[in-house]
Short mmCIF file of C-alpha atoms and ligand atoms in Angstrom, two decimals:
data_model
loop_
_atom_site.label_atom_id
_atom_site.label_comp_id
_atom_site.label_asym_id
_atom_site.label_seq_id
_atom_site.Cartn_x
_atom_site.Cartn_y
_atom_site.Cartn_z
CA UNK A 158 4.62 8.89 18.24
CA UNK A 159 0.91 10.22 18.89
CA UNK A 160 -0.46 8.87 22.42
CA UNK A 161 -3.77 8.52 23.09
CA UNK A 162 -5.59 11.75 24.15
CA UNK A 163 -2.77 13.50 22.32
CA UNK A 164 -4.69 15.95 21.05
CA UNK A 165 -2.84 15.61 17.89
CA UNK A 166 -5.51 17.46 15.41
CA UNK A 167 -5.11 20.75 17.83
CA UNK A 168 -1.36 20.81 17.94
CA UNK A 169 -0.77 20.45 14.62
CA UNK A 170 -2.62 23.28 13.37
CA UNK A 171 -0.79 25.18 16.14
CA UNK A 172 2.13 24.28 14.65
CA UNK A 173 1.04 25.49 11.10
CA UNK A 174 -0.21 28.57 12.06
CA UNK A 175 2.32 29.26 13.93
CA UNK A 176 5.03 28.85 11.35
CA UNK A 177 3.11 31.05 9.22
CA UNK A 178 3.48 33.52 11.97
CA UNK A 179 6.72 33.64 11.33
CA UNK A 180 6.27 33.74 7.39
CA UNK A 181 6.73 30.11 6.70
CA UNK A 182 3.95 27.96 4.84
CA UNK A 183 3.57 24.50 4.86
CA UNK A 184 6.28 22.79 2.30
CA UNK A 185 4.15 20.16 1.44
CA UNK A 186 0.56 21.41 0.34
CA UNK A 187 -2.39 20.73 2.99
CA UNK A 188 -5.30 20.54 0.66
CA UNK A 189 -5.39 17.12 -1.34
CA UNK A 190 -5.65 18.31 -4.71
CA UNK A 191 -2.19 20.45 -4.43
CA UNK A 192 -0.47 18.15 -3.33
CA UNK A 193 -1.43 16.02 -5.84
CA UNK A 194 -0.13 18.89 -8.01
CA UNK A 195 3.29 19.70 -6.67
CA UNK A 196 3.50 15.93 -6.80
CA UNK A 197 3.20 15.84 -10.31
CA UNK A 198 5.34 19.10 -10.49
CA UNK A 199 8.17 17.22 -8.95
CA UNK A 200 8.05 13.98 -11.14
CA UNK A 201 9.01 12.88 -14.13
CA UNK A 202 5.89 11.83 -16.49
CA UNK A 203 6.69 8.29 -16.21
CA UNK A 204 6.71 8.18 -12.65
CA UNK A 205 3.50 10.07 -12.28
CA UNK A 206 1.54 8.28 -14.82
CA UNK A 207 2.72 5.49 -12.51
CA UNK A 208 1.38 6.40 -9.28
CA UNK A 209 -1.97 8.74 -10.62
CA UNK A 210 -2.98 6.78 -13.36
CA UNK A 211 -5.36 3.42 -12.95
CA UNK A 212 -7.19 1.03 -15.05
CA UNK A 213 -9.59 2.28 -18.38
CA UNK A 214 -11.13 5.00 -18.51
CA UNK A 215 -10.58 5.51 -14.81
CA UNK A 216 -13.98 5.17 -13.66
CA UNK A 217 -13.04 3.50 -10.74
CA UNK A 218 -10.99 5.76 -9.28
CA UNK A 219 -13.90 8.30 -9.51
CA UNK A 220 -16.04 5.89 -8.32
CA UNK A 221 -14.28 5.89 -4.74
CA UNK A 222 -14.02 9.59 -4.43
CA UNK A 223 -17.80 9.41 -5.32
CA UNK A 224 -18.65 7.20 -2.83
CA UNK A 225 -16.82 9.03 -0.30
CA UNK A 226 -18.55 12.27 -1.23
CA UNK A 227 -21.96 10.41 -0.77
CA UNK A 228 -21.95 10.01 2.27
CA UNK A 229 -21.68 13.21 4.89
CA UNK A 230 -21.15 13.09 8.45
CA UNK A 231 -23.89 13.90 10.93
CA UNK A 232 -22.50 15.13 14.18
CA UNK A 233 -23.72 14.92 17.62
CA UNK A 234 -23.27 18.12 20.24
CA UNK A 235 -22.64 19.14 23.85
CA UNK A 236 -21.09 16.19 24.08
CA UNK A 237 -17.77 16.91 26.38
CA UNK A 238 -14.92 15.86 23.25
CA UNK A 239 -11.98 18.06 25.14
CA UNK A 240 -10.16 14.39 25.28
CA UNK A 241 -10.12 12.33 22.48
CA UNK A 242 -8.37 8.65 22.11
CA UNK A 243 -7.49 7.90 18.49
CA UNK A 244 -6.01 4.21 19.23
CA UNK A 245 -7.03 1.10 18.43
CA UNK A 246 -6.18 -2.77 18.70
CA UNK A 247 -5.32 -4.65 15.68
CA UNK A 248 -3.26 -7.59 16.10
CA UNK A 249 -2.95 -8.08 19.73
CA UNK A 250 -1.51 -4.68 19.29
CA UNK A 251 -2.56 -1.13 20.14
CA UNK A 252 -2.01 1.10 17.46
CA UNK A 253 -2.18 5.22 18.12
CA UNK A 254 -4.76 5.65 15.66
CA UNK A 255 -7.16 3.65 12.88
CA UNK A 256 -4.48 4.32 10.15
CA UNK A 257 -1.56 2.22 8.11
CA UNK A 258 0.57 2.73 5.46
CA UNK A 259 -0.95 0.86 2.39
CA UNK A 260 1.77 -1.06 0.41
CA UNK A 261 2.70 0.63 -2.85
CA UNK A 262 5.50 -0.61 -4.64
CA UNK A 263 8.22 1.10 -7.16
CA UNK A 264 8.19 4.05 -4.35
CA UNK A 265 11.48 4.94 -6.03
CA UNK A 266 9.73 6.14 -8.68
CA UNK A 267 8.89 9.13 -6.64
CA UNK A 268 12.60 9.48 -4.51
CA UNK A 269 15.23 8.00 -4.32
CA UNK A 270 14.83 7.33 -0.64
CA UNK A 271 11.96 5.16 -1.01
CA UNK A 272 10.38 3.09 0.92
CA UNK A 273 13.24 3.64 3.67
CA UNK A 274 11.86 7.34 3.39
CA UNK A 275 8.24 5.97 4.07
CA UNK A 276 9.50 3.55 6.83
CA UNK A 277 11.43 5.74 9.04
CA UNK A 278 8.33 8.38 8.75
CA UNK A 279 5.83 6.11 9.73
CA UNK A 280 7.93 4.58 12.49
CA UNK A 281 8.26 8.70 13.22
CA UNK A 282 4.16 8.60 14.31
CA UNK A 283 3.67 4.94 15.30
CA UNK A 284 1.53 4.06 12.27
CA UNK A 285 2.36 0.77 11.00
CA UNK A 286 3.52 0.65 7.22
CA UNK A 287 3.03 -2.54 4.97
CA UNK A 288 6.15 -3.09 3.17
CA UNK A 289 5.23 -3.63 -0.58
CA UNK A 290 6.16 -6.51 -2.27
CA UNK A 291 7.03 -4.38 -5.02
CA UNK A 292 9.67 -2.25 -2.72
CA UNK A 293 12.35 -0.82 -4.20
CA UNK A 294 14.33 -1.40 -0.93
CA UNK A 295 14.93 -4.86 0.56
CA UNK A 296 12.08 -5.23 3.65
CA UNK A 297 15.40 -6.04 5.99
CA UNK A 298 16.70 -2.23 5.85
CA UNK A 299 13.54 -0.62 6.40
CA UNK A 300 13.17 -2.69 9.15
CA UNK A 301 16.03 -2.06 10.84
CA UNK A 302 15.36 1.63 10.07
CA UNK A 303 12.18 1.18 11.98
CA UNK A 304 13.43 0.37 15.94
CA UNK A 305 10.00 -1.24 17.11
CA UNK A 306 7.55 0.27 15.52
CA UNK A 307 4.77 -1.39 13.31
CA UNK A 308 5.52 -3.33 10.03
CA UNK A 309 3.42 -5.95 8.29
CA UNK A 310 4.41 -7.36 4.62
CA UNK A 311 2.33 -7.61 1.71
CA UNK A 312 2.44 -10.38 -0.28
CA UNK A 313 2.03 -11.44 -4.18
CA UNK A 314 1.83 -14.73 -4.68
CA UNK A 315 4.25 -15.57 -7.59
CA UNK A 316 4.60 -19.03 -9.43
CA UNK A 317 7.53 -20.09 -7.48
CA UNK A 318 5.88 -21.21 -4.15
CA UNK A 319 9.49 -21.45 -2.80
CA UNK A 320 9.88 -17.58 -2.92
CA UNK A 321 6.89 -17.21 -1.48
CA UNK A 322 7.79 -19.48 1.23
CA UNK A 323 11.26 -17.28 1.64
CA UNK A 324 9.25 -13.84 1.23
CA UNK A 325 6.83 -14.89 4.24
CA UNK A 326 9.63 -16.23 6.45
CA UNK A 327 12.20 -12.83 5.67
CA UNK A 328 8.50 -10.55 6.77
CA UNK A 329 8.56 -12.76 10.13
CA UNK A 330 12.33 -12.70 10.83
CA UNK A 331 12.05 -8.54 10.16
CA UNK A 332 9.22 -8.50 12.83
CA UNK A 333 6.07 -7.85 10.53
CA UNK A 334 2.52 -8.26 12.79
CA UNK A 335 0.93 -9.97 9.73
CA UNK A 336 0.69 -11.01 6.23
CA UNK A 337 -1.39 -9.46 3.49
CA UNK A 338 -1.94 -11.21 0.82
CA UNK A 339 -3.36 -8.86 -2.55
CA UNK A 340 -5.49 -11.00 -4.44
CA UNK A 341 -6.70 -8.23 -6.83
CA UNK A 342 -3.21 -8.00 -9.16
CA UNK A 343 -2.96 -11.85 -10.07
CA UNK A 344 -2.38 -10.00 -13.54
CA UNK A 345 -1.21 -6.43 -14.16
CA UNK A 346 -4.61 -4.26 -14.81
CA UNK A 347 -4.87 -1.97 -18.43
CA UNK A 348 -2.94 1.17 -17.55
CA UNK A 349 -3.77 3.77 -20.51
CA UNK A 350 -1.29 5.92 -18.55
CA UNK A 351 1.49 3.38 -18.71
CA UNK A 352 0.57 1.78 -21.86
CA UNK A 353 0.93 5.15 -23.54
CA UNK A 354 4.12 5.69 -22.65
CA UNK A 355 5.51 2.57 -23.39
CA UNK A 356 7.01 2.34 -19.36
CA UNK A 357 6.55 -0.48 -17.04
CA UNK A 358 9.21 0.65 -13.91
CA UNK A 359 9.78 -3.57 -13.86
CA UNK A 360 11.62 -3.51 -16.96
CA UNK A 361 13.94 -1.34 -15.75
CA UNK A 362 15.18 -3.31 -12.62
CA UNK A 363 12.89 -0.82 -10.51
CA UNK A 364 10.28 -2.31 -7.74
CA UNK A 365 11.66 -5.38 -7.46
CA UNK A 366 14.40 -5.16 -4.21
CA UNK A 367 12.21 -8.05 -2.51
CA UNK A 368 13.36 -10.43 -5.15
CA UNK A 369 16.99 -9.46 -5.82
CA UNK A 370 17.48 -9.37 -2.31
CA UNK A 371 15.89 -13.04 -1.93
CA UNK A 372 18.24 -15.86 -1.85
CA UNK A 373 15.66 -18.55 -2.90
CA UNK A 374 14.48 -15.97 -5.99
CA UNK A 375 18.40 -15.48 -6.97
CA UNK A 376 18.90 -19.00 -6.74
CA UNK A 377 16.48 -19.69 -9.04
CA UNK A 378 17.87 -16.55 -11.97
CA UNK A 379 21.32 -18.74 -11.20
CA UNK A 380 19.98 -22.00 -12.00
CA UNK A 381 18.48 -20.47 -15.32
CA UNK A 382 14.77 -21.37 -14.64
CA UNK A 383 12.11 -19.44 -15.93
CA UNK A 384 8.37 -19.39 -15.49
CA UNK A 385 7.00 -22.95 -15.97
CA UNK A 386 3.70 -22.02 -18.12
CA UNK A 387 5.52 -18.77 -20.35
CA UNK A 388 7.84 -19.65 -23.02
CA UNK A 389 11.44 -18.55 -22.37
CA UNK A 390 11.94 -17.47 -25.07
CA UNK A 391 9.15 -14.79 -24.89
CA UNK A 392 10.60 -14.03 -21.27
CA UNK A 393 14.36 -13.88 -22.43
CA UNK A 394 13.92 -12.21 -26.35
CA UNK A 395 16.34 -9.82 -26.70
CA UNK A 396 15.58 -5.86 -28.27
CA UNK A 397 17.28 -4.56 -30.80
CA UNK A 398 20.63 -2.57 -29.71
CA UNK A 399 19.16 0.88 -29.99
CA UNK A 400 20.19 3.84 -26.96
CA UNK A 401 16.55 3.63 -25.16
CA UNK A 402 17.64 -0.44 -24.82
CA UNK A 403 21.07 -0.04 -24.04
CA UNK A 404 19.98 2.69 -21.41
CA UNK A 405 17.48 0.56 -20.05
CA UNK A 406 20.16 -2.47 -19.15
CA UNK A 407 22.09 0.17 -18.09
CA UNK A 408 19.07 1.24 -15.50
CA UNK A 409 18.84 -2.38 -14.57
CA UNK A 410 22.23 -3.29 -13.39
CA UNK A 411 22.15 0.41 -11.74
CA UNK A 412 19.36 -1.10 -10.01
CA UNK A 413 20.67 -4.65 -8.90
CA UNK A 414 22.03 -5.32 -5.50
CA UNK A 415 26.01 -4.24 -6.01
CA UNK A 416 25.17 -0.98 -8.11
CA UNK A 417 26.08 -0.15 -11.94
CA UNK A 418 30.21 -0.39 -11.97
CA UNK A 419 29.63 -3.98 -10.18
CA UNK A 420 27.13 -5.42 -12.54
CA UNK A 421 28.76 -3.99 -15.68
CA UNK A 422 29.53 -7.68 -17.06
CA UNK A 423 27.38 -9.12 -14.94
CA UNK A 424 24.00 -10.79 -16.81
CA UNK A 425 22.65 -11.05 -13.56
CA UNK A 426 20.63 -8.24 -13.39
CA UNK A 427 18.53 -8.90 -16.65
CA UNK A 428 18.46 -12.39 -16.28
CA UNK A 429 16.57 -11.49 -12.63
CA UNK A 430 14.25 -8.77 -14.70
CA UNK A 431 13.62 -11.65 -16.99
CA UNK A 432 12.81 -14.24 -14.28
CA UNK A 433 10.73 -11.69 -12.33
CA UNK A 434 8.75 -11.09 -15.73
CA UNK A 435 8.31 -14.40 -16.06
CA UNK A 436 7.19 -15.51 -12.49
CA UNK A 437 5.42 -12.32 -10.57
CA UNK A 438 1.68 -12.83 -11.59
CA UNK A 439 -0.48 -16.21 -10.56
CA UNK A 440 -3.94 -15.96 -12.55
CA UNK A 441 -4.92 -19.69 -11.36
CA UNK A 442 -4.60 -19.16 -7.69
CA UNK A 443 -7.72 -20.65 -6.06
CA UNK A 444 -9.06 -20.16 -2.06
CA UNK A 445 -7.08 -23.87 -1.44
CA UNK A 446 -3.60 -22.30 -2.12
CA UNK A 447 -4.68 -20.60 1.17
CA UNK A 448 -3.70 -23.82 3.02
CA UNK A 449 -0.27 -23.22 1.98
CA UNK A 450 0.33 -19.95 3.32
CA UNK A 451 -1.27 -20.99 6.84
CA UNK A 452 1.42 -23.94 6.64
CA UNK A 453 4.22 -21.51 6.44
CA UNK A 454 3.65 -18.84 8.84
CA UNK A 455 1.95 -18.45 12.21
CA UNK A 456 1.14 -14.30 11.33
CA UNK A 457 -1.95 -13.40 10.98
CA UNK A 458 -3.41 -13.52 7.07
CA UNK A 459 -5.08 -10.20 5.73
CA UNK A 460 -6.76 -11.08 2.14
CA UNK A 461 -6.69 -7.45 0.44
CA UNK A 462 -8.80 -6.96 -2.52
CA UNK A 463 -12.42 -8.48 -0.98
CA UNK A 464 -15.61 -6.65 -2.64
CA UNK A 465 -17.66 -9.40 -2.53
CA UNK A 466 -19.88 -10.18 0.35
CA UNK A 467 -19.74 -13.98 -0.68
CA UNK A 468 -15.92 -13.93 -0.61
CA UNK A 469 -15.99 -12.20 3.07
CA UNK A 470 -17.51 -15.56 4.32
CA UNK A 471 -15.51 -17.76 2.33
CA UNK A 472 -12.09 -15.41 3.57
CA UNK A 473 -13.73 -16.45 6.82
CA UNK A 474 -14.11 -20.01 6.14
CA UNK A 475 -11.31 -20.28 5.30
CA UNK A 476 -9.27 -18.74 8.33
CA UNK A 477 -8.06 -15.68 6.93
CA UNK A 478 -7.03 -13.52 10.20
CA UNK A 479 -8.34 -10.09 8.00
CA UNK A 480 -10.03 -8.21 5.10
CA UNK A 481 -8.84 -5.60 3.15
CA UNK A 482 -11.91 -3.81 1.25
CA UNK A 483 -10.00 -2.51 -1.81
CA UNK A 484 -9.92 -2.09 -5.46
CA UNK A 485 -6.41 -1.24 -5.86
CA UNK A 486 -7.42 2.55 -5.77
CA UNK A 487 -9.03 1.56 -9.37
CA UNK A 488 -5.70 0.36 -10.96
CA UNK A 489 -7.07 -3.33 -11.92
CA UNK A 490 -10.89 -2.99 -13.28
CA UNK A 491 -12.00 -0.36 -14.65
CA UNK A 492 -16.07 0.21 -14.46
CA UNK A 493 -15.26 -1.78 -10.69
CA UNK A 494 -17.41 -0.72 -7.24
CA UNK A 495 -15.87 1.96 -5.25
CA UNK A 496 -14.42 0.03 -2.68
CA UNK A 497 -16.73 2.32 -0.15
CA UNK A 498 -20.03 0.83 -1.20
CA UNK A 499 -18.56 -2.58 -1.02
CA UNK A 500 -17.52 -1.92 2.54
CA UNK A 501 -20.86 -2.52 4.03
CA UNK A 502 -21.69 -5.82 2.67
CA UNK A 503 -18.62 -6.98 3.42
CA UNK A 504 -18.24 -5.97 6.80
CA UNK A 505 -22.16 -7.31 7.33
CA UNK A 506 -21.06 -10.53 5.86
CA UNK A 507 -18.08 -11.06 7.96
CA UNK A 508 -20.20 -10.25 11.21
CA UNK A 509 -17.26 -8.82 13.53
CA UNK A 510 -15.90 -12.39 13.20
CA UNK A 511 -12.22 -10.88 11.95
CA UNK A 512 -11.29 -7.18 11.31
CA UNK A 513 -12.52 -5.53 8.37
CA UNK A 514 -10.01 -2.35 6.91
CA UNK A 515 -10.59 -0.22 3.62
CA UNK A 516 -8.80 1.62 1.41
CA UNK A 517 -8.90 3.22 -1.83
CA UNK A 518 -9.77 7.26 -2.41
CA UNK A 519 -8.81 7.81 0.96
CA UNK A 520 -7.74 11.81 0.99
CA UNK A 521 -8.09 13.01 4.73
CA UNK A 522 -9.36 12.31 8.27
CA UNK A 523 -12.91 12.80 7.38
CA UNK A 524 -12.79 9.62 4.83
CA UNK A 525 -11.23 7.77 7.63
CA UNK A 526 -14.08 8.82 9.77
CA UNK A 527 -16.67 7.50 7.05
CA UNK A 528 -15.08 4.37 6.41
CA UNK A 529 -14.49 3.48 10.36
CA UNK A 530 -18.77 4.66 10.42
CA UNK A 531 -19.42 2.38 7.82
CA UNK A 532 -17.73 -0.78 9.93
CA UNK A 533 -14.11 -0.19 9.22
CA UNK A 534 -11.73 -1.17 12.03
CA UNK A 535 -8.97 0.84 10.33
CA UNK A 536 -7.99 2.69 6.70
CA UNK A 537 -4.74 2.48 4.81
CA UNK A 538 -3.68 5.45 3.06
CA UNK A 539 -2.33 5.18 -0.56
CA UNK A 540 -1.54 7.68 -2.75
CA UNK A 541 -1.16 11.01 -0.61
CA UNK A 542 1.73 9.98 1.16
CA UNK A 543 3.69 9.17 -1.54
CA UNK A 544 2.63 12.06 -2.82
CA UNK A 545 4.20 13.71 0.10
CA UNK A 546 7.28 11.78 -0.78
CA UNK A 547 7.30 12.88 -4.06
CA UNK A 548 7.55 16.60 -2.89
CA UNK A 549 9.89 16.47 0.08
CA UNK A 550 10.72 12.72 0.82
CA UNK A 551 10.47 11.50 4.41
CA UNK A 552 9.66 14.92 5.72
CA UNK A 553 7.22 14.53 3.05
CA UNK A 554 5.19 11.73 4.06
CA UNK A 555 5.18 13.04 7.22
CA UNK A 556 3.73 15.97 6.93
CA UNK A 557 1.33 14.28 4.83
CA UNK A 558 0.65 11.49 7.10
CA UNK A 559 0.34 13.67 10.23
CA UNK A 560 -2.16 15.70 8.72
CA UNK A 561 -4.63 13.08 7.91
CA UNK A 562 -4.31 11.84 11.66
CA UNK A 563 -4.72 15.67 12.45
CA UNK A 564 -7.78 15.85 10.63
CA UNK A 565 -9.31 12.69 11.82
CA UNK A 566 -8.79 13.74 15.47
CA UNK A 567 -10.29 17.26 14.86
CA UNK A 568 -13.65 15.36 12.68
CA UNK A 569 -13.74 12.55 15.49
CA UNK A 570 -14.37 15.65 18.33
CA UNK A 571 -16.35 17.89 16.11
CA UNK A 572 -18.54 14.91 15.07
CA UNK A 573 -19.24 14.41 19.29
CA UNK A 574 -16.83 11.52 19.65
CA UNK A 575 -14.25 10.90 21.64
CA UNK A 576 -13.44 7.69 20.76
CA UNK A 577 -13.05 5.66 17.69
CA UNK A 578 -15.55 3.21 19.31
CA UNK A 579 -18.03 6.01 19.54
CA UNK A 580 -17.76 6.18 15.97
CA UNK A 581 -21.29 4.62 14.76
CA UNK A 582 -22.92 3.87 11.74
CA UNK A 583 -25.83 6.78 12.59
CA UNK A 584 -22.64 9.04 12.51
CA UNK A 585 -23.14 9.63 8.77
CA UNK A 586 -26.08 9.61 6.54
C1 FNR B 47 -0.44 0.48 -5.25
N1 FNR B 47 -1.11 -0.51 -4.55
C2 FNR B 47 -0.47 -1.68 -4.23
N2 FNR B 47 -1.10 -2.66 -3.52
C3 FNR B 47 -0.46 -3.78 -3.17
O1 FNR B 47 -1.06 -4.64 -2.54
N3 FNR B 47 0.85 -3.95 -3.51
C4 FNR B 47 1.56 -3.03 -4.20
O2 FNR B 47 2.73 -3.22 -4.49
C5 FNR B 47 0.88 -1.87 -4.62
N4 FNR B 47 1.51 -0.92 -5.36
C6 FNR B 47 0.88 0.26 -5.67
C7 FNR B 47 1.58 1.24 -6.37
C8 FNR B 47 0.98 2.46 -6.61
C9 FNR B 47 1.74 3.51 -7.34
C10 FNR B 47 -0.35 2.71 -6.16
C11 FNR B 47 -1.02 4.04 -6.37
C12 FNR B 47 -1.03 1.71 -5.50
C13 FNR B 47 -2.49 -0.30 -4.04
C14 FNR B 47 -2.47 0.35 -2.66
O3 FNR B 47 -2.05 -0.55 -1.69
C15 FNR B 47 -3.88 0.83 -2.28
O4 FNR B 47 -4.79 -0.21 -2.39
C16 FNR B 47 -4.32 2.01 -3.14
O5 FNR B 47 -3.27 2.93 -3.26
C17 FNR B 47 -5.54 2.69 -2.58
O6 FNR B 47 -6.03 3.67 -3.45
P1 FNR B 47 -5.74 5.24 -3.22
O7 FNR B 47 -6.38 5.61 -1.93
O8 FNR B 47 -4.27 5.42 -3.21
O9 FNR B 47 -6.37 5.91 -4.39
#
């Protein structure tokens, strides 16, 4: 795990160069764009559609990489930056730099270690991963695969306020420092990617280990209920008995708690499918459901998905412990702001009341930088590290994840800081 003053940015281009020295280059690419190719390299088109691909036309997802490019650091000199300390507090706890994990669901998708690859990595440098509520592995392993370091649990709020109860109390018993709550997906976004192939990973039994591991969610699937407000019989409509069908209740039972020769018989595994269809999204969700999620845990509440200066004061107003400024890294609405020119506003709005983090386009250490200039207290990184898990799995993310922190450490000292505090908004122009 990086300490402060670790001098983390130096040491691990030592360590790359001097590989190379010996003849060896970096498995998993440095520069963001290759990875991004050996990621898609190493996938199946399903699975990259899945994690590239976001909402429209994509303009979004431009959008934040334009934003980012906008602005351009300004450094300061002959300022004394041989020590540097990356850490800061979040949480009543110190964390070795301004960096998590973002949650990303279905991580599967891109190896079959999942998010037990991405726990044990991040646990590997002490930077706190949020547990997707879309995992593909229960939240209780990669917890225990973890020791102490930093977890928190994202949250979607589904129609059954009972497993949302149980999902919040199973992210305190695993020791998560908070609860974020994503308030951007209360229905799936238009995925041209996805759509054109037909492939939601759901369907297949794939990103949703959180509720077949979930004894409140299973004993609902037992009890036969299905979502109040859809018709069951839209929810439990059977395909026609073709090989892509029978395949795909094959993939499902593969993926239910017990494995494929256990669930043979078993409707269990589509009836859960069915009920998570059914149940996941919550489009009428209003700021007063809030009360109930303060009721049921004592963690503190991170509302991901703010862009709107007005709803930073009313996430204020209405006690939320933390912002996320996000757009889902353009998944939801296409045409939406980059998430990097709503950071200002937002973090204006809240007026240091509560901690404001960002994501979305982040690629490397000198978008952290920019977003931490702009008012960020910390960034969550998205799609590079599973990226990086794509390619070589928990080595992978890593590699990936150590090289951002590298990065940010070398921009902090060439920029003439040598702390994150010292990181102002005159840094960049
Ligand atoms: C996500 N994201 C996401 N967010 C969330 O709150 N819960 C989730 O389960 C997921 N799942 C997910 C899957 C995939 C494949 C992606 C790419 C993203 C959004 C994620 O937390 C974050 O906001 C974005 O990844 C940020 O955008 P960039 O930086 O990855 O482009």
């Amino acid at each position: 795990m990086p300490q402060p003053h670790s001098d983390i940015g130096r040491s691990r281009q030592r360590e790359i160069y001097l590989a190379g020295v010996g003849g060896k280059r970096p498995r998993v690419p440095v520069a963001p764009a290759e990875l991004e190719r050996a990621a898609q390299a190493a996938l199946a088109p399903e699975a990259f559609a899945y994690v590239a691909g976001g909402a429209g036309r994509e303009g979004t997802m431009e959008a934040n990489r334009a934003a980012l490019d906008r602005w351009r650091i300004v450094p300061r000199r002959l300022r004394d930056c041989e020590s540097r300390d990356l850490s800061v507090e979040l949480f009543g706890r110190r964390l070795p730099a301004p960096l998590l994990l973002a949650p990303i669901g279905v991580a599967e998708m891109a190896h079959p270690d999942a998010d037990l690859a991405v726990a044990r990595a991040a646990a590997a440098l002490g930077v706190p991963h949020i547990f997707s509520n879309q995992a593909s592995v229960p939240m209780e392993r990669c917890a225990a695969a973890m020791g102490a370091a930093p977890r928190w649990f994202q949250l979607y709020w589904s129609k059954s306020n009972d497993v949302v109860a149980s999902f919040v109390r199973r992210a305190e018993a695993c020791g998560c420092d908070a609860i974020v709550l994503t308030l951007d997906t209360t229905m799936l976004g238009w995925r041209p990617r996805d759509l054109g192939l037909g492939y939601l990973p759901f369907l297949q039994g794939k990103g949703i280990a959180q509720y077949t591991s979930d004894p409140v969610f299973m004993r609902e699937v037992r009890e036969g209920r299905l979502g109040a407000t859809v018709p069951s019989r839209a929810a439990e409509a059977r395909p026609p008995l073709t090989l892509p069908t029978i395949a795909t209740a094959l993939t499902q039972k593969a993926n239910f708690p017990g494995g494929l020769l256990r669930n043979l018989a078993s409707g269990e595994p589509r009836a859960a499918v069915a009920r998570f269809v059914a149940t996941y999204s919550r489009a009428n969700l209003t700021w007063d459901d809030l009360k109930f999620l303060r009721q049921h845990t004592r963690l503190p509440i991170v509302l991901k998905g703010i862009l709107h200066a007005e709803d930073a004061r009313l996430a204020v107003a209405h006690g939320a412990d933390g912002i996320v400024v996000s757009n889902h890294g353009g998944r939801q609405i296409d045409g939406e702001i980059a998430s990097l020119d709503a950071l200002p506003g937002v973090v204006e709005a809240v007026g240091g009341k509560i901690p404001v983090l960002f994501d979305s386009g982040v690629r490397g250490g000198a978008d952290v930088f920019k977003a931490l200039a702009l008012g960020a207290t910390a960034v969550c990184l998205g799609r590079p590290y599973v990226y990086g898990l794509a390619v070589a799995g928990e080595a992978g993310v890593r590699e990936v994840v150590a090289n951002v922190l590298a990065e940010f450490d070398l921009t902090l000292g060439l920029a003439g800081c040598r702390s994150v505090g010292e990181i102002r908004r005159d840094c960049v122009a």
